[in-house]
Amino acid sequence: MNNKNGYPEVVTFGESMGLLTAEDSRGLEYAAQLRKSFGGAESNLAIGIARLGHSAGWCGRLGDDPLGHMIQKSIRGEGVDVSRSILAEGEPTGLMLRENASGHASVYYYRKLSAASHMTPEDLDEEYIRNTRILHVTGITAAISASGLATVNRAMDIAKKAGVTVCFDPNLRLKLWTLEEARPVLLALAEKCDYFLPGLDELALLYETEDQNEIFARLRQLHAVSIVKGGPDLTYVVEKDNTLEVPYFKADRVLDTVGAGDGFCAGFITGLLRGYTIEEAVRLGNLNGSMVIQAVGDWEALPTDKQVQAKLSNKVHVER
């Protein structure tokens, strides 16, 4: 489902990396096999929106190498527009390794000097952003390089000037920068968006307090509506003079929590596209996130709209 002008309804950009995952509990050092895939918060979100029946464009920068080609083709294969993505010659695609050794999950990044870290505002197609309905950006892109941060700021400025809704997920990654480096940058970006999508644990670090009342008071000073993930079995909606609590959907089983936040954001943004109330959009986000954690993979477990509707209507799966 595209806009009337043929542009995607949602535009996002950021770094997607090759992903190698140790297949057993012995970890990367002793694993006999590694599973190949890819991951990236922004491409995960774009895929999630496409699976829910709406159009999304992903504008990442990849290396002109086998990993870059695999990632670009895979994202395109999920129905996401990658026409503004770049395959940069002589610049490597980033790589991450993941293990779950003895019950402890760890991620190791190899992304210094990656193609995505060379992203600049000149890589942006301004008309592409002006003609979308929602721009989604994350703090990960801001963290990977100074030019990445400049690109995020420029995209937000283009969107705001054109009247495009801006969603911002801080996605705080302390393996990419220190909290002292991240705090002023992420709080400044939160001042520029329409929907701020942090986790409660991230806010405790950014605002330097675990006092929830103080955190919510700080959020009410923002222009944005804040959608706060990670409460005790619920998501909070914090507006200027109102706070809503939207309960989670109970997961039958939890196999992999990676990608849950991206799944939530995809569901929430889809709700906005459909004209849902904030509460209804958050409810869809909660459901989408709960379905993601019941299977393994960064983006592979993102549900289709048919699966979501079946869950909402309690349809029973017929095996044979």
Short mmCIF file of C-alpha atoms in Angstrom, two decimals:
data_model
loop_
_atom_site.label_atom_id
_atom_site.label_comp_id
_atom_site.label_asym_id
_atom_site.label_seq_id
_atom_site.Cartn_x
_atom_site.Cartn_y
_atom_site.Cartn_z
CA MET A 1 0.00 0.00 0.00
CA ASN A 2 1.82 3.13 -1.23
CA ASN A 3 0.96 6.79 -0.83
CA LYS A 4 -1.02 8.28 -3.69
CA ASN A 5 2.21 9.74 -5.07
CA GLY A 6 3.83 6.30 -5.23
CA TYR A 7 6.27 6.84 -2.37
CA PRO A 8 6.36 4.47 0.64
CA GLU A 9 4.21 5.29 3.66
CA VAL A 10 7.19 4.89 6.00
CA VAL A 11 10.84 5.75 5.35
CA THR A 12 13.73 4.70 7.58
CA PHE A 13 17.48 4.34 7.28
CA GLY A 14 20.38 2.95 9.27
CA GLU A 15 22.96 0.20 9.42
CA SER A 16 22.09 -3.39 8.63
CA MET A 17 24.86 -5.89 9.22
CA GLY A 18 25.62 -9.47 8.44
CA LEU A 19 24.82 -11.68 11.44
CA LEU A 20 26.53 -14.93 12.40
CA THR A 21 24.98 -16.78 15.33
CA ALA A 22 26.47 -19.70 17.25
CA GLU A 23 24.03 -22.58 16.95
CA ASP A 24 24.68 -24.18 20.32
CA SER A 25 25.27 -23.21 23.94
CA ARG A 26 29.07 -23.60 23.73
CA GLY A 27 29.38 -20.09 22.35
CA LEU A 28 31.36 -18.69 19.45
CA GLU A 29 34.70 -20.02 20.59
CA TYR A 30 33.67 -23.67 20.40
CA ALA A 31 30.57 -23.71 18.17
CA ALA A 32 30.92 -26.06 15.20
CA GLN A 33 28.46 -24.08 13.05
CA LEU A 34 27.28 -20.48 12.67
CA ARG A 35 23.90 -19.50 11.23
CA LYS A 36 24.07 -16.68 8.67
CA SER A 37 21.48 -13.93 8.56
CA PHE A 38 21.42 -10.15 8.94
CA GLY A 39 20.00 -7.62 11.34
CA GLY A 40 19.47 -3.95 11.92
CA ALA A 41 16.82 -2.10 13.91
CA GLU A 42 15.67 0.02 10.97
CA SER A 43 15.50 -2.75 8.36
CA ASN A 44 13.76 -4.96 10.94
CA LEU A 45 11.13 -2.26 11.36
CA ALA A 46 10.70 -1.80 7.60
CA ILE A 47 10.20 -5.54 7.14
CA GLY A 48 7.71 -5.60 10.02
CA ILE A 49 5.63 -2.84 8.43
CA ALA A 50 5.70 -4.56 5.02
CA ARG A 51 4.50 -7.82 6.57
CA LEU A 52 1.60 -5.95 8.16
CA GLY A 53 0.48 -4.81 4.71
CA HIS A 54 1.91 -1.29 4.47
CA SER A 55 4.72 0.14 2.38
CA ALA A 56 8.15 0.96 3.71
CA GLY A 57 11.42 2.20 2.26
CA TRP A 58 14.84 1.47 3.74
CA CYS A 59 17.76 3.72 2.74
CA GLY A 60 20.80 2.07 4.28
CA ARG A 61 24.39 2.15 3.06
CA LEU A 62 26.00 -1.26 2.50
CA GLY A 63 29.31 -2.47 1.16
CA ASP A 64 29.50 -3.66 -2.43
CA ASP A 65 30.41 -7.11 -1.17
CA PRO A 66 28.67 -10.49 -0.73
CA LEU A 67 27.15 -9.55 2.64
CA GLY A 68 25.88 -6.25 1.28
CA HIS A 69 24.27 -7.89 -1.73
CA MET A 70 22.70 -10.58 0.46
CA ILE A 71 21.22 -7.99 2.82
CA GLN A 72 19.88 -5.73 0.06
CA LYS A 73 18.27 -8.65 -1.79
CA SER A 74 16.77 -10.07 1.39
CA ILE A 75 15.20 -6.77 2.43
CA ARG A 76 13.85 -6.27 -1.10
CA GLY A 77 12.49 -9.82 -1.01
CA GLU A 78 10.42 -8.90 2.03
CA GLY A 79 8.60 -6.24 0.01
CA VAL A 80 10.59 -3.24 1.24
CA ASP A 81 11.66 -0.55 -1.24
CA VAL A 82 15.48 -0.42 -1.30
CA SER A 83 15.77 1.82 -4.34
CA ARG A 84 17.52 4.52 -2.27
CA SER A 85 19.96 2.13 -0.60
CA ILE A 86 23.61 2.32 -1.59
CA LEU A 87 26.19 -0.39 -2.32
CA ALA A 88 29.48 1.42 -1.70
CA GLU A 89 32.55 0.11 -3.48
CA GLY A 90 35.59 -0.34 -1.27
CA GLU A 91 33.65 -0.01 1.98
CA PRO A 92 32.84 -3.15 4.01
CA THR A 93 29.42 -4.19 5.23
CA GLY A 94 29.30 -4.34 9.02
CA LEU A 95 29.21 -7.69 10.81
CA MET A 96 27.92 -8.84 14.18
CA LEU A 97 28.42 -12.15 15.94
CA ARG A 98 25.97 -13.47 18.51
CA GLU A 99 26.19 -16.24 21.08
CA ASN A 100 24.19 -17.59 23.98
CA ALA A 101 26.93 -19.26 25.99
CA SER A 102 25.85 -20.93 29.21
CA GLY A 103 22.65 -18.87 29.25
CA HIS A 104 24.37 -15.50 28.74
CA ALA A 105 23.57 -13.74 25.45
CA SER A 106 26.32 -11.57 23.97
CA VAL A 107 26.77 -9.60 20.75
CA TYR A 108 30.12 -8.63 19.23
CA TYR A 109 30.22 -5.85 16.62
CA TYR A 110 32.63 -5.44 13.72
CA ARG A 111 31.36 -2.17 12.29
CA LYS A 112 34.19 0.37 12.63
CA LEU A 113 34.75 2.09 9.25
CA SER A 114 31.80 0.16 7.79
CA ALA A 115 29.93 1.48 4.77
CA ALA A 116 27.07 2.65 7.01
CA SER A 117 29.43 4.64 9.23
CA HIS A 118 30.33 6.71 6.14
CA MET A 119 26.70 7.78 5.68
CA THR A 120 26.32 11.53 5.13
CA PRO A 121 23.36 13.90 4.69
CA GLU A 122 24.18 13.97 0.96
CA ASP A 123 23.08 10.30 0.79
CA LEU A 124 19.49 11.33 1.57
CA ASP A 125 16.88 11.70 -1.16
CA GLU A 126 14.99 14.71 0.19
CA GLU A 127 11.94 14.19 -2.05
CA TYR A 128 11.68 10.61 -0.78
CA ILE A 129 11.44 11.88 2.80
CA ARG A 130 9.12 14.79 1.98
CA ASN A 131 6.63 12.45 0.32
CA THR A 132 6.37 9.80 3.01
CA ARG A 133 3.87 9.81 5.86
CA ILE A 134 6.20 8.76 8.67
CA LEU A 135 9.98 9.01 9.06
CA HIS A 136 11.46 6.57 11.60
CA VAL A 137 14.98 7.09 12.95
CA THR A 138 17.01 5.56 15.77
CA GLY A 139 19.86 6.45 18.09
CA ILE A 140 21.94 3.65 16.61
CA THR A 141 22.54 5.65 13.44
CA ALA A 142 23.46 8.64 15.58
CA ALA A 143 25.98 6.50 17.47
CA ILE A 144 27.93 4.95 14.62
CA SER A 145 29.63 8.17 13.45
CA ALA A 146 29.46 11.96 13.50
CA SER A 147 28.24 11.91 9.91
CA GLY A 148 25.56 9.37 10.90
CA LEU A 149 24.28 11.81 13.54
CA ALA A 150 24.35 14.65 11.00
CA THR A 151 22.30 12.49 8.63
CA VAL A 152 19.69 11.77 11.32
CA ASN A 153 19.38 15.46 12.14
CA ARG A 154 19.10 16.43 8.49
CA ALA A 155 16.41 13.82 7.80
CA MET A 156 14.38 14.97 10.81
CA ASP A 157 14.66 18.60 9.67
CA ILE A 158 13.49 17.70 6.14
CA ALA A 159 10.54 15.73 7.53
CA LYS A 160 9.47 18.39 10.02
CA LYS A 161 9.58 21.14 7.38
CA ALA A 162 7.40 18.99 5.08
CA GLY A 163 4.87 18.13 7.80
CA VAL A 164 5.94 14.46 7.92
CA THR A 165 5.46 12.68 11.26
CA VAL A 166 8.76 11.74 12.93
CA CYS A 167 9.17 8.69 15.18
CA PHE A 168 12.38 8.30 17.18
CA ASP A 169 13.55 5.20 19.03
CA PRO A 170 16.70 5.95 21.07
CA ASN A 171 17.88 2.30 20.92
CA LEU A 172 20.65 3.02 23.42
CA ARG A 173 23.63 0.76 22.67
CA LEU A 174 26.42 1.19 25.21
CA LYS A 175 28.79 -0.92 23.10
CA LEU A 176 28.72 1.89 20.53
CA TRP A 177 29.26 4.90 22.81
CA THR A 178 29.41 5.83 26.46
CA LEU A 179 26.34 6.97 28.35
CA GLU A 180 27.96 10.38 28.79
CA GLU A 181 28.36 10.66 25.00
CA ALA A 182 24.88 9.33 24.27
CA ARG A 183 22.81 11.27 26.79
CA PRO A 184 22.95 14.81 25.32
CA VAL A 185 22.61 13.54 21.76
CA LEU A 186 19.60 11.31 22.38
CA LEU A 187 17.82 13.88 24.55
CA ALA A 188 18.33 16.52 21.85
CA LEU A 189 16.85 14.20 19.20
CA ALA A 190 13.89 13.50 21.50
CA GLU A 191 13.15 17.23 21.39
CA LYS A 192 12.71 17.06 17.59
CA CYS A 193 10.32 14.14 17.13
CA ASP A 194 6.54 13.67 17.26
CA TYR A 195 6.63 10.19 18.83
CA PHE A 196 9.40 9.21 21.25
CA LEU A 197 9.73 5.43 21.71
CA PRO A 198 12.14 4.71 24.59
CA GLY A 199 12.32 1.85 27.05
CA LEU A 200 11.86 2.55 30.74
CA ASP A 201 15.37 1.24 31.42
CA GLU A 202 16.80 3.66 28.82
CA LEU A 203 14.99 6.60 30.40
CA ALA A 204 16.42 5.75 33.82
CA LEU A 205 19.90 6.09 32.30
CA LEU A 206 19.16 9.16 30.18
CA TYR A 207 17.44 11.08 32.98
CA GLU A 208 19.73 9.74 35.71
CA THR A 209 16.91 8.62 37.98
CA GLU A 210 14.78 5.53 38.57
CA ASP A 211 11.94 7.63 40.00
CA GLN A 212 9.15 6.96 37.53
CA ASN A 213 7.21 10.09 38.50
CA GLU A 214 10.26 12.23 37.81
CA ILE A 215 10.88 10.44 34.51
CA PHE A 216 7.29 11.02 33.37
CA ALA A 217 7.46 14.67 34.46
CA ARG A 218 10.52 15.10 32.21
CA LEU A 219 8.71 13.40 29.32
CA ARG A 220 5.76 15.77 29.67
CA GLN A 221 8.10 18.66 28.90
CA LEU A 222 8.69 17.27 25.40
CA HIS A 223 6.71 18.19 22.32
CA ALA A 224 6.47 14.49 21.53
CA VAL A 225 4.01 11.89 22.71
CA SER A 226 6.17 9.32 24.55
CA ILE A 227 5.47 5.62 24.18
CA VAL A 228 7.41 3.96 27.00
CA LYS A 229 8.17 0.26 26.63
CA GLY A 230 9.23 -2.07 29.40
CA GLY A 231 6.81 -1.35 32.23
CA PRO A 232 5.57 -4.13 34.52
CA ASP A 233 3.42 -6.02 31.99
CA LEU A 234 2.34 -2.83 30.23
CA THR A 235 3.37 0.03 27.95
CA TYR A 236 2.89 3.65 29.02
CA VAL A 237 1.64 6.50 26.85
CA VAL A 238 2.82 9.79 28.35
CA GLU A 239 1.29 12.99 26.98
CA LYS A 240 1.28 16.56 28.31
CA ASP A 241 -1.62 16.05 30.71
CA ASN A 242 -2.45 12.36 30.44
CA THR A 243 -0.90 8.94 31.02
CA LEU A 244 -2.32 5.71 29.62
CA GLU A 245 -1.38 2.17 30.58
CA VAL A 246 -1.77 -0.44 27.83
CA PRO A 247 -1.37 -4.08 28.99
CA TYR A 248 0.91 -6.53 27.21
CA PHE A 249 -0.35 -9.61 25.40
CA LYS A 250 0.73 -12.73 27.23
CA ALA A 251 3.24 -14.79 25.24
CA ASP A 252 2.68 -18.56 25.24
CA ARG A 253 6.45 -19.07 25.23
CA VAL A 254 9.57 -16.92 25.02
CA LEU A 255 12.29 -18.19 22.67
CA ASP A 256 14.20 -15.05 21.65
CA THR A 257 13.70 -11.47 22.88
CA VAL A 258 15.87 -9.94 20.12
CA GLY A 259 13.73 -7.85 17.78
CA ALA A 260 10.85 -7.41 20.21
CA GLY A 261 11.30 -3.63 20.33
CA ASP A 262 11.46 -3.39 16.54
CA GLY A 263 8.33 -5.53 16.32
CA PHE A 264 6.57 -3.23 18.76
CA CYS A 265 7.55 -0.14 16.76
CA ALA A 266 6.38 -1.75 13.50
CA GLY A 267 2.99 -2.52 15.04
CA PHE A 268 2.65 0.91 16.62
CA ILE A 269 3.55 2.77 13.43
CA THR A 270 1.16 0.57 11.45
CA GLY A 271 -1.56 1.60 13.88
CA LEU A 272 -0.76 5.26 13.21
CA LEU A 273 -0.96 4.65 9.44
CA ARG A 274 -4.38 3.10 9.89
CA GLY A 275 -5.70 6.04 11.88
CA TYR A 276 -5.99 4.11 15.15
CA THR A 277 -6.17 5.93 18.45
CA ILE A 278 -2.89 6.03 20.37
CA GLU A 279 -4.14 3.32 22.70
CA GLU A 280 -5.17 1.09 19.78
CA ALA A 281 -1.83 1.65 18.03
CA VAL A 282 0.09 0.74 21.20
CA ARG A 283 -2.08 -2.34 21.62
CA LEU A 284 -1.12 -3.46 18.11
CA GLY A 285 2.52 -2.76 18.94
CA ASN A 286 2.26 -4.84 22.11
CA LEU A 287 0.73 -7.74 20.21
CA ASN A 288 3.33 -7.58 17.45
CA GLY A 289 6.17 -7.53 19.97
CA SER A 290 4.73 -10.48 21.91
CA MET A 291 4.52 -12.56 18.73
CA VAL A 292 8.15 -11.80 17.80
CA ILE A 293 9.59 -13.21 21.04
CA GLN A 294 7.89 -16.55 20.48
CA ALA A 295 10.27 -17.46 17.63
CA VAL A 296 13.99 -17.12 16.89
CA GLY A 297 15.54 -14.41 14.73
CA ASP A 298 16.04 -10.65 14.45
CA TRP A 299 13.36 -10.17 11.80
CA GLU A 300 12.36 -13.67 10.72
CA ALA A 301 9.70 -13.90 13.45
CA LEU A 302 7.93 -10.65 12.54
CA PRO A 303 4.27 -11.60 11.96
CA THR A 304 2.13 -10.99 8.91
CA ASP A 305 -1.15 -9.12 9.15
CA LYS A 306 -2.99 -12.41 8.63
CA GLN A 307 -1.23 -13.92 11.64
CA VAL A 308 -1.96 -10.84 13.75
CA GLN A 309 -5.65 -10.86 12.81
CA ALA A 310 -5.86 -14.57 13.59
CA LYS A 311 -4.39 -13.89 17.03
CA LEU A 312 -6.81 -11.04 17.65
CA SER A 313 -9.81 -13.20 16.68
CA ASN A 314 -8.48 -16.25 18.58
CA LYS A 315 -8.59 -18.44 15.48
CA VAL A 316 -7.41 -21.97 16.15
CA HIS A 317 -4.57 -23.25 13.95
CA VAL A 318 -5.55 -26.45 12.15
CA GLU A 319 -2.46 -28.60 11.73
CA ARG A 320 -3.94 -31.27 9.41
#
